[in-house]
């Protein structure tokens, strides 16, 4: 697939995946959706399901699963250290990017996104099945978290004191403080509305076309660099409400535009807007 | 035991994976809404649900009520919840509607696997059904 993204290989096309999906010794396809049952209604024949609540989050502490649990998850799905993992999902690959970010957090080398995701695959009438494939258990090496792609609250506070850029990827209404959640997603209660001081508002889905594929590099440069004045050498922190929408923007800035240092603040607004004494800015 | 309590017990008697499979069965078996109702669909939307969801309650014989719910196939989880509600309540006596529990997700033993935002949507759906039946 011809594209001029900073790391062009990180995206695979539906045609490429259809051709290579049988290579299950080297490639594992992972479906990650917002709806926990969507995979079960039909999925790419070779794909396994990784659910962000039930597989990637710790059930007690607000955090991701630890390195050992992550290694066990990969091993169970036949994912080895060198397996190419192709993620796809619903809603413009929103959850697919989130799963990819967690894989990168644990240092998985070869991670890719199916450009256009589940929507494009289905629109092209490519094969789907409800049969769940199983693969021989792999032996995955547990590695510590890569802290270079994850920002914590105190680091974000330091970041704004140093006047470094932040991208708020929530809706304009959440950014201004008019709402504390997305339209149609009344949930995760937050006590205060608004945004982290100095953050730029770029709703995450602006990076996608109507058919759920990513916008061209030129369009993405216009969106983040020309309009918002971000530069590829900036140290950027992206956040949303719980860190999932911002992992999509993290993916775009890191791999499609080649920014050097982008971190996802997964504590995001549900942490910031509930914490005592942190600075908040309101208005558009 | 109401029909809903029976369904809840059948969910809770199996492990989490099977509970999700059961929910998917209910999603697949949600009956289609009669054509005549679809015309004024927007008036019947439950806005608290993240997925477009439409709800109708109509009187039937002997103090019983009919319940119809329409949800997109791309939203199997909430469709499954709708399937459970329709199976439990369609053509049931009004008192069964009034006895609908606030914590339907817990009744089905799904609190561990569904996101919190589902709980808000489902609670709104339950509240709407109880009010519409009252």
Short mmCIF file of C-alpha atoms in Angstrom, two decimals:
data_model
loop_
_atom_site.label_atom_id
_atom_site.label_comp_id
_atom_site.label_asym_id
_atom_site.label_seq_id
_atom_site.Cartn_x
_atom_site.Cartn_y
_atom_site.Cartn_z
CA UNK A 1 0.00 0.00 0.00
CA UNK A 2 1.48 3.28 -1.06
CA UNK A 3 1.31 5.91 1.64
CA UNK A 4 3.73 8.57 2.85
CA UNK A 5 3.19 8.24 6.59
CA UNK A 6 6.24 8.48 8.82
CA UNK A 7 6.07 4.73 9.48
CA UNK A 8 4.10 3.43 6.50
CA UNK A 9 4.25 -0.26 7.52
CA UNK A 10 2.26 0.34 10.67
CA UNK A 11 -0.96 0.34 8.63
CA UNK A 12 -2.13 -2.64 6.61
CA UNK A 13 -4.89 -2.49 4.04
CA UNK A 14 -7.94 -4.76 3.99
CA UNK A 15 -6.62 -6.29 0.74
CA UNK A 16 -3.22 -7.06 2.29
CA UNK A 17 -4.77 -8.63 5.36
CA UNK A 18 -7.18 -10.73 3.33
CA UNK A 19 -4.22 -12.06 1.36
CA UNK A 20 -2.00 -12.73 4.41
CA UNK A 21 -4.51 -13.71 7.07
CA UNK A 22 -3.77 -17.41 6.56
CA UNK A 23 -0.19 -16.94 7.74
CA UNK A 24 -1.13 -17.65 11.34
CA UNK A 25 2.37 -18.86 12.22
CA UNK A 26 3.62 -15.26 11.89
CA UNK A 27 0.57 -13.04 12.04
CA UNK A 28 -2.07 -12.75 14.74
CA UNK A 29 -5.15 -10.67 14.07
CA UNK A 30 -6.71 -9.11 17.18
CA UNK A 31 -10.19 -7.62 17.28
CA UNK A 32 -10.81 -5.02 19.99
CA UNK A 33 -14.20 -3.33 20.20
CA UNK A 34 -16.18 -0.99 22.35
CA UNK A 35 -18.97 -3.59 22.57
CA UNK A 36 -17.77 -6.73 24.36
CA UNK A 37 -20.08 -8.97 22.27
CA UNK A 38 -19.42 -7.56 18.80
CA UNK A 39 -16.61 -10.02 17.99
CA UNK A 40 -18.95 -12.87 18.89
CA UNK A 41 -21.49 -11.77 16.27
CA UNK A 42 -18.88 -12.33 13.53
CA UNK A 43 -15.20 -11.50 13.00
CA UNK A 44 -12.31 -11.99 10.57
CA UNK A 45 -11.87 -15.80 10.51
CA UNK A 46 -8.35 -15.88 11.98
CA UNK A 47 -8.95 -13.12 14.55
CA UNK A 48 -8.93 -13.51 18.34
CA UNK A 49 -10.75 -11.16 20.71
CA UNK A 50 -9.00 -8.98 23.26
CA UNK A 51 -11.43 -6.99 25.34
CA UNK A 52 -10.24 -3.80 26.97
CA UNK A 53 -12.21 -4.30 30.19
CA UNK A 54 -11.95 -8.03 30.67
CA UNK A 55 -8.47 -8.65 29.26
CA UNK A 56 -6.39 -5.48 29.54
CA UNK A 57 -7.55 -3.82 32.77
CA UNK A 58 -6.77 -4.94 36.27
CA UNK A 59 -10.00 -5.89 38.03
CA UNK A 60 -9.14 -4.21 41.35
CA UNK A 61 -6.66 -1.35 40.93
CA UNK A 62 -7.29 1.34 38.31
CA UNK A 63 -4.43 0.23 36.08
CA UNK A 64 -3.54 -2.15 33.28
CA UNK A 65 -2.72 -5.79 33.87
CA UNK A 66 0.87 -6.41 34.94
CA UNK A 67 3.73 -7.75 32.77
CA UNK A 68 3.18 -11.39 33.81
CA UNK A 69 -0.55 -11.26 33.07
CA UNK A 70 0.16 -9.56 29.75
CA UNK A 71 2.65 -12.28 28.81
CA UNK A 72 0.08 -14.94 29.76
CA UNK A 73 -2.57 -13.21 27.63
CA UNK A 74 -0.26 -13.18 24.59
CA UNK A 75 0.91 -16.75 25.13
CA UNK A 76 -2.69 -17.93 25.38
CA UNK A 77 -3.46 -16.42 21.97
CA UNK A 78 -0.34 -17.89 20.40
CA UNK A 79 1.40 -14.51 20.22
CA UNK A 80 5.17 -14.82 20.52
CA UNK A 81 7.74 -12.03 20.90
CA UNK A 82 8.17 -11.78 17.11
CA UNK A 83 4.56 -12.23 16.01
CA UNK A 84 3.14 -9.49 13.80
CA UNK A 85 -0.03 -8.38 15.58
CA UNK A 86 -2.65 -6.66 13.44
CA UNK A 87 -5.35 -4.85 15.43
CA UNK A 88 -8.76 -3.86 14.13
CA UNK A 89 -12.11 -2.93 15.62
CA UNK A 90 -15.25 -0.84 15.55
CA UNK A 91 -15.60 2.96 15.76
CA UNK A 92 -12.67 4.07 13.58
CA UNK A 93 -10.31 1.59 15.28
CA UNK A 94 -10.64 3.54 18.50
CA UNK A 95 -10.32 0.44 20.75
CA UNK A 96 -7.88 -1.21 18.37
CA UNK A 97 -5.49 1.71 18.89
CA UNK A 98 -6.03 1.44 22.62
CA UNK A 99 -5.10 -2.27 22.59
CA UNK A 100 -2.09 -1.47 20.40
CA UNK A 101 -0.96 1.15 22.91
CA UNK A 102 -1.13 -1.41 25.75
CA UNK A 103 0.88 -3.86 23.60
CA UNK A 104 3.48 -1.12 23.05
CA UNK A 105 3.45 -0.35 26.77
CA UNK A 106 4.71 -3.91 27.25
CA UNK A 107 7.22 -3.55 24.46
CA UNK A 108 5.66 -5.69 21.73
CA UNK A 109 7.72 -5.02 18.60
CA UNK A 110 5.53 -5.54 15.58
CA UNK A 111 2.09 -3.95 16.00
CA UNK A 112 -0.09 -2.76 13.13
CA UNK A 113 -3.56 -1.41 12.51
CA UNK A 114 -5.97 -2.54 9.81
CA UNK A 115 -6.73 0.76 8.06
CA UNK A 116 -10.51 1.23 8.00
CA UNK A 117 -11.04 -1.43 10.68
CA UNK A 118 -14.07 -3.62 11.01
CA UNK A 119 -16.32 -1.20 9.10
CA UNK A 120 -14.21 -1.25 5.92
CA UNK A 121 -13.68 -5.02 6.05
CA UNK A 122 -17.45 -5.56 6.28
CA UNK A 123 -18.26 -2.91 3.66
CA UNK A 124 -16.07 -4.83 1.23
CA UNK A 125 -17.91 -8.07 2.03
CA UNK A 126 -14.77 -9.85 3.11
CA UNK A 127 -15.00 -13.14 5.02
CA UNK A 128 -16.43 -13.19 8.54
CA UNK A 129 -17.22 -16.10 10.85
CA UNK A 130 -18.52 -16.77 14.34
CA UNK A 131 -16.15 -19.74 14.82
CA UNK A 132 -13.48 -18.88 17.37
CA UNK A 133 -9.98 -19.98 16.29
CA UNK A 134 -7.45 -21.37 18.76
CA UNK A 135 -3.69 -21.35 18.34
CA UNK A 136 -0.86 -23.31 19.92
CA UNK A 137 0.29 -21.67 23.14
CA UNK A 138 3.31 -19.40 22.65
CA UNK A 139 6.02 -18.49 25.11
CA UNK A 140 5.89 -14.74 25.56
CA UNK A 141 8.57 -12.83 27.44
CA UNK A 142 7.23 -10.54 30.16
CA UNK A 143 8.84 -7.08 30.03
CA UNK A 144 8.43 -4.06 32.30
CA UNK A 145 6.28 -1.14 31.13
CA UNK A 146 7.77 1.32 28.66
CA UNK A 147 7.26 4.54 30.60
CA UNK A 148 8.16 6.67 27.57
CA UNK A 149 4.63 6.39 26.14
CA UNK A 150 2.64 6.80 29.36
CA UNK A 151 2.19 9.99 31.39
CA UNK A 152 1.11 10.09 35.03
CA UNK A 153 -0.67 12.94 36.81
CA UNK A 154 2.40 14.49 38.44
CA UNK A 155 4.28 14.38 35.15
CA UNK A 156 1.39 16.18 33.47
CA UNK A 157 1.49 18.86 36.17
CA UNK A 158 5.21 19.26 35.54
CA UNK A 159 4.51 19.31 31.81
CA UNK A 160 2.10 22.25 32.06
CA UNK A 161 4.44 24.14 34.42
CA UNK A 162 7.06 23.87 31.68
CA UNK A 163 4.50 25.13 29.12
CA UNK A 164 4.76 21.97 27.05
CA UNK A 165 1.92 21.11 24.63
CA UNK A 166 -1.07 18.93 25.46
CA UNK A 167 -3.77 17.68 23.12
CA UNK A 168 -7.27 17.26 24.51
CA UNK A 169 -9.00 14.83 22.14
CA UNK A 170 -12.47 14.97 23.71
CA UNK A 171 -15.49 16.65 22.15
CA UNK A 172 -15.61 20.48 22.11
CA UNK A 173 -18.37 20.39 24.78
CA UNK A 174 -16.22 18.34 27.13
CA UNK A 175 -13.24 20.63 26.45
CA UNK A 176 -15.17 23.80 27.28
CA UNK A 177 -16.59 22.25 30.44
CA UNK A 178 -20.17 22.40 29.24
CA UNK A 179 -20.32 18.60 29.56
CA UNK A 180 -18.32 16.08 31.53
CA UNK A 181 -18.90 13.18 29.15
CA UNK A 182 -19.47 12.49 25.47
CA UNK A 183 -22.94 12.93 24.04
CA UNK A 184 -24.71 9.57 24.36
CA UNK A 185 -22.09 8.26 26.78
CA UNK A 186 -23.38 9.27 30.20
CA UNK A 187 -20.90 7.59 32.48
CA UNK A 188 -17.73 7.79 34.56
CA UNK A 189 -18.69 10.60 36.86
CA UNK A 190 -16.46 13.67 36.98
CA UNK A 191 -16.90 16.44 39.53
CA UNK A 192 -15.45 19.29 37.47
CA UNK A 193 -15.73 20.16 33.78
CA UNK A 194 -13.13 21.86 31.61
CA UNK A 195 -9.65 21.02 30.42
CA UNK A 196 -6.02 20.95 31.54
CA UNK A 197 -4.68 24.53 31.24
CA UNK A 198 -3.05 25.20 27.90
CA UNK A 199 -4.38 22.10 26.16
CA UNK A 200 -5.29 22.29 22.50
CA UNK A 201 -8.63 20.84 21.46
CA UNK A 202 -8.47 18.34 18.59
CA UNK A 203 -11.30 15.79 18.81
CA UNK A 204 -9.78 12.38 18.04
CA UNK A 205 -12.08 11.34 15.18
CA UNK A 206 -10.95 14.33 13.08
CA UNK A 207 -8.01 12.09 12.13
CA UNK A 208 -10.33 9.72 10.26
CA UNK A 209 -12.16 9.69 6.95
CA UNK A 210 -15.82 8.71 6.55
CA UNK A 211 -14.85 5.12 5.70
CA UNK A 212 -12.91 4.80 9.00
CA UNK A 213 -9.50 4.95 7.29
CA UNK A 214 -6.92 7.46 8.51
CA UNK A 215 -6.68 10.80 6.74
CA UNK A 216 -3.72 11.43 4.45
CA UNK A 217 -0.46 12.66 5.90
CA UNK A 218 -1.01 16.11 4.37
CA UNK A 219 -4.46 16.39 5.99
CA UNK A 220 -3.11 15.21 9.35
CA UNK A 221 -0.22 17.70 9.16
CA UNK A 222 -2.73 20.47 8.45
CA UNK A 223 -4.83 19.39 11.44
CA UNK A 224 -2.11 19.03 14.09
CA UNK A 225 0.81 21.07 12.80
CA UNK A 226 -0.62 23.96 10.77
CA UNK A 227 -3.84 24.53 12.75
CA UNK A 228 -2.53 23.74 16.24
CA UNK A 229 1.12 24.65 15.82
CA UNK A 230 2.45 21.33 17.10
CA UNK A 231 5.84 20.26 15.83
CA UNK A 232 7.29 16.73 15.46
CA UNK A 233 10.08 17.57 17.96
CA UNK A 234 7.61 18.65 20.66
CA UNK A 235 7.11 16.67 23.80
CA UNK A 236 3.33 16.06 23.58
CA UNK A 237 0.84 14.62 26.06
CA UNK A 238 -2.56 13.46 24.78
CA UNK A 239 -5.54 12.81 27.03
CA UNK A 240 -9.29 12.23 26.92
CA UNK A 241 -11.62 10.88 29.60
CA UNK A 242 -10.05 7.52 30.44
CA UNK A 243 -7.19 7.31 27.94
CA UNK A 244 -8.78 5.34 25.12
CA UNK A 245 -9.63 8.07 22.60
CA UNK A 246 -6.24 9.65 23.26
CA UNK A 247 -4.43 6.40 22.41
CA UNK A 248 -5.87 6.88 18.90
CA UNK A 249 -4.33 10.36 18.69
CA UNK A 250 -1.10 9.01 20.25
CA UNK A 251 -1.00 6.48 17.39
CA UNK A 252 -1.56 9.15 14.73
CA UNK A 253 1.08 11.53 16.09
CA UNK A 254 3.66 8.82 16.75
CA UNK A 255 3.40 6.59 13.70
CA UNK A 256 1.65 8.54 10.97
CA UNK A 257 3.29 11.92 11.62
CA UNK A 258 6.53 10.72 13.21
CA UNK A 259 6.48 12.83 16.39
CA UNK A 260 9.49 11.98 18.61
CA UNK A 261 7.87 11.96 22.01
CA UNK A 262 4.16 11.49 22.57
CA UNK A 263 2.72 10.19 25.81
CA UNK A 264 -0.80 9.08 26.57
CA UNK A 265 -2.13 10.33 29.90
CA UNK A 266 -4.50 7.45 30.65
CA UNK A 267 -5.58 8.89 33.99
CA UNK A 268 -7.11 11.60 31.78
CA UNK A 269 -10.11 13.71 32.72
CA UNK A 270 -11.65 11.20 35.13
CA UNK A 271 -8.51 11.62 37.24
CA UNK A 272 -7.74 15.30 36.61
CA UNK A 273 -11.35 16.53 36.93
CA UNK A 274 -11.80 14.65 40.21
CA UNK A 275 -8.45 15.39 41.85
CA UNK A 276 -8.27 17.98 44.62
CA UNK A 277 -6.49 21.22 43.83
CA UNK A 278 -5.36 20.64 40.25
CA UNK A 279 -5.63 23.64 37.91
CA UNK A 280 -8.51 23.63 35.42
CA UNK A 281 -9.33 25.96 32.56
CA UNK A 282 -12.86 26.43 31.22
CA UNK A 283 -14.22 27.71 27.94
CA UNK A 284 -13.51 26.96 24.30
CA UNK B 1 -40.68 -16.37 40.76
CA UNK B 2 -41.15 -13.96 37.86
CA UNK B 3 -39.87 -14.87 34.43
CA UNK B 4 -37.07 -12.34 34.87
CA UNK B 5 -35.96 -13.99 38.11
CA UNK B 6 -35.87 -17.33 36.28
CA UNK B 7 -33.76 -15.86 33.49
CA UNK B 8 -31.46 -14.19 36.05
CA UNK B 9 -30.96 -17.49 37.87
CA UNK B 10 -30.06 -19.22 34.60
CA UNK B 11 -27.42 -16.54 33.89
CA UNK B 12 -25.95 -16.70 37.36
CA UNK B 13 -25.72 -20.50 37.32
CA UNK B 14 -23.05 -20.46 34.59
CA UNK B 15 -19.56 -18.92 34.32
CA UNK B 16 -18.84 -15.48 32.87
CA UNK B 17 -18.02 -16.65 29.36
CA UNK B 18 -21.27 -18.57 29.15
CA UNK B 19 -23.20 -15.60 30.54
CA UNK B 20 -21.93 -13.54 27.61
CA UNK B 21 -22.89 -16.32 25.21
CA UNK B 22 -26.37 -16.41 26.74
CA UNK B 23 -26.61 -12.64 26.33
CA UNK B 24 -25.66 -13.03 22.67
CA UNK B 25 -28.41 -15.66 22.24
CA UNK B 26 -30.91 -13.17 23.60
CA UNK B 27 -29.52 -10.51 21.24
CA UNK B 28 -29.98 -12.82 18.27
CA UNK B 29 -33.52 -13.75 19.30
CA UNK B 30 -34.80 -10.22 19.93
CA UNK B 31 -38.06 -10.16 17.92
CA UNK B 32 -38.44 -7.55 15.20
CA UNK B 33 -40.67 -4.60 16.05
CA UNK B 34 -43.95 -4.53 14.08
CA UNK B 35 -43.77 -2.23 11.04
CA UNK B 36 -46.71 -0.09 12.21
CA UNK B 37 -44.66 1.10 15.22
CA UNK B 38 -41.59 2.18 13.33
CA UNK B 39 -43.22 5.26 11.76
CA UNK B 40 -42.95 7.37 14.91
CA UNK B 41 -39.74 5.75 16.09
CA UNK B 42 -37.95 8.94 17.16
CA UNK B 43 -40.64 9.66 19.78
CA UNK B 44 -39.76 6.38 21.45
CA UNK B 45 -36.01 6.77 21.74
CA UNK B 46 -34.34 6.17 25.12
CA UNK B 47 -31.72 8.91 25.04
CA UNK B 48 -29.63 7.74 27.97
CA UNK B 49 -28.51 4.67 26.02
CA UNK B 50 -25.29 5.17 24.05
CA UNK B 51 -26.79 3.19 21.20
CA UNK B 52 -30.00 4.30 19.50
CA UNK B 53 -32.69 2.31 21.29
CA UNK B 54 -36.46 2.55 20.85
CA UNK B 55 -39.10 1.33 23.23
CA UNK B 56 -42.87 0.79 22.99
CA UNK B 57 -45.33 -0.41 25.64
CA UNK B 58 -48.94 -1.15 24.71
CA UNK B 59 -51.87 -2.44 26.75
CA UNK B 60 -53.01 -6.01 26.09
CA UNK B 61 -55.72 -8.20 27.60
CA UNK B 62 -56.33 -8.67 31.33
CA UNK B 63 -54.01 -6.00 32.64
CA UNK B 64 -51.12 -7.40 30.63
CA UNK B 65 -48.74 -5.25 28.58
CA UNK B 66 -46.89 -5.73 25.32
CA UNK B 67 -43.23 -4.65 25.20
CA UNK B 68 -41.27 -3.98 22.01
CA UNK B 69 -37.67 -2.81 21.82
CA UNK B 70 -35.62 -1.99 18.73
CA UNK B 71 -31.78 -1.82 18.81
CA UNK B 72 -29.20 -1.95 16.01
CA UNK B 73 -27.46 -5.25 15.34
CA UNK B 74 -24.08 -3.51 15.70
CA UNK B 75 -24.82 -3.15 19.41
CA UNK B 76 -25.14 -6.77 20.57
CA UNK B 77 -24.68 -6.09 24.29
CA UNK B 78 -27.58 -3.70 24.71
CA UNK B 79 -29.53 -5.81 22.22
CA UNK B 80 -29.01 -8.78 24.51
CA UNK B 81 -30.33 -6.81 27.49
CA UNK B 82 -33.34 -5.81 25.37
CA UNK B 83 -33.82 -9.48 24.43
CA UNK B 84 -33.93 -10.46 28.10
CA UNK B 85 -36.43 -7.70 28.92
CA UNK B 86 -38.73 -8.58 26.03
CA UNK B 87 -38.60 -12.29 26.85
CA UNK B 88 -39.31 -11.57 30.53
CA UNK B 89 -42.00 -8.92 30.14
CA UNK B 90 -43.77 -9.02 26.79
CA UNK B 91 -47.39 -9.96 27.51
CA UNK B 92 -46.62 -10.16 31.22
CA UNK B 93 -48.90 -8.77 33.95
CA UNK B 94 -48.38 -5.14 34.81
CA UNK B 95 -47.10 -6.07 38.30
CA UNK B 96 -44.09 -7.78 36.67
CA UNK B 97 -43.22 -4.50 34.95
CA UNK B 98 -43.51 -2.67 38.26
CA UNK B 99 -41.29 -5.26 39.98
CA UNK B 100 -38.44 -4.73 37.54
CA UNK B 101 -35.25 -4.45 39.65
CA UNK B 102 -33.00 -1.35 39.50
CA UNK B 103 -29.92 -3.52 39.21
CA UNK B 104 -30.82 -5.60 36.18
CA UNK B 105 -27.15 -6.06 35.29
CA UNK B 106 -26.48 -7.61 38.71
CA UNK B 107 -29.61 -9.78 38.38
CA UNK B 108 -27.97 -11.23 35.27
CA UNK B 109 -24.57 -11.53 36.98
CA UNK B 110 -22.96 -9.23 34.38
CA UNK B 111 -21.61 -6.47 36.64
CA UNK B 112 -18.03 -7.70 36.24
CA UNK B 113 -18.01 -7.76 32.45
CA UNK B 114 -19.97 -4.72 31.38
CA UNK B 115 -18.65 -1.19 31.44
CA UNK B 116 -20.04 1.28 33.90
CA UNK B 117 -21.65 3.34 31.15
CA UNK B 118 -23.80 0.33 30.28
CA UNK B 119 -25.11 0.39 33.83
CA UNK B 120 -26.31 3.97 33.34
CA UNK B 121 -28.03 3.14 30.05
CA UNK B 122 -29.64 -0.01 31.42
CA UNK B 123 -30.84 1.77 34.58
CA UNK B 124 -32.41 4.43 32.35
CA UNK B 125 -34.05 1.73 30.23
CA UNK B 126 -35.45 -0.01 33.32
CA UNK B 127 -36.73 3.28 34.74
CA UNK B 128 -38.39 4.14 31.45
CA UNK B 129 -40.13 0.76 31.26
CA UNK B 130 -41.41 1.05 34.83
CA UNK B 131 -42.71 4.57 34.26
CA UNK B 132 -44.30 3.70 30.94
CA UNK B 133 -46.07 0.72 32.52
CA UNK B 134 -47.31 2.63 35.58
#
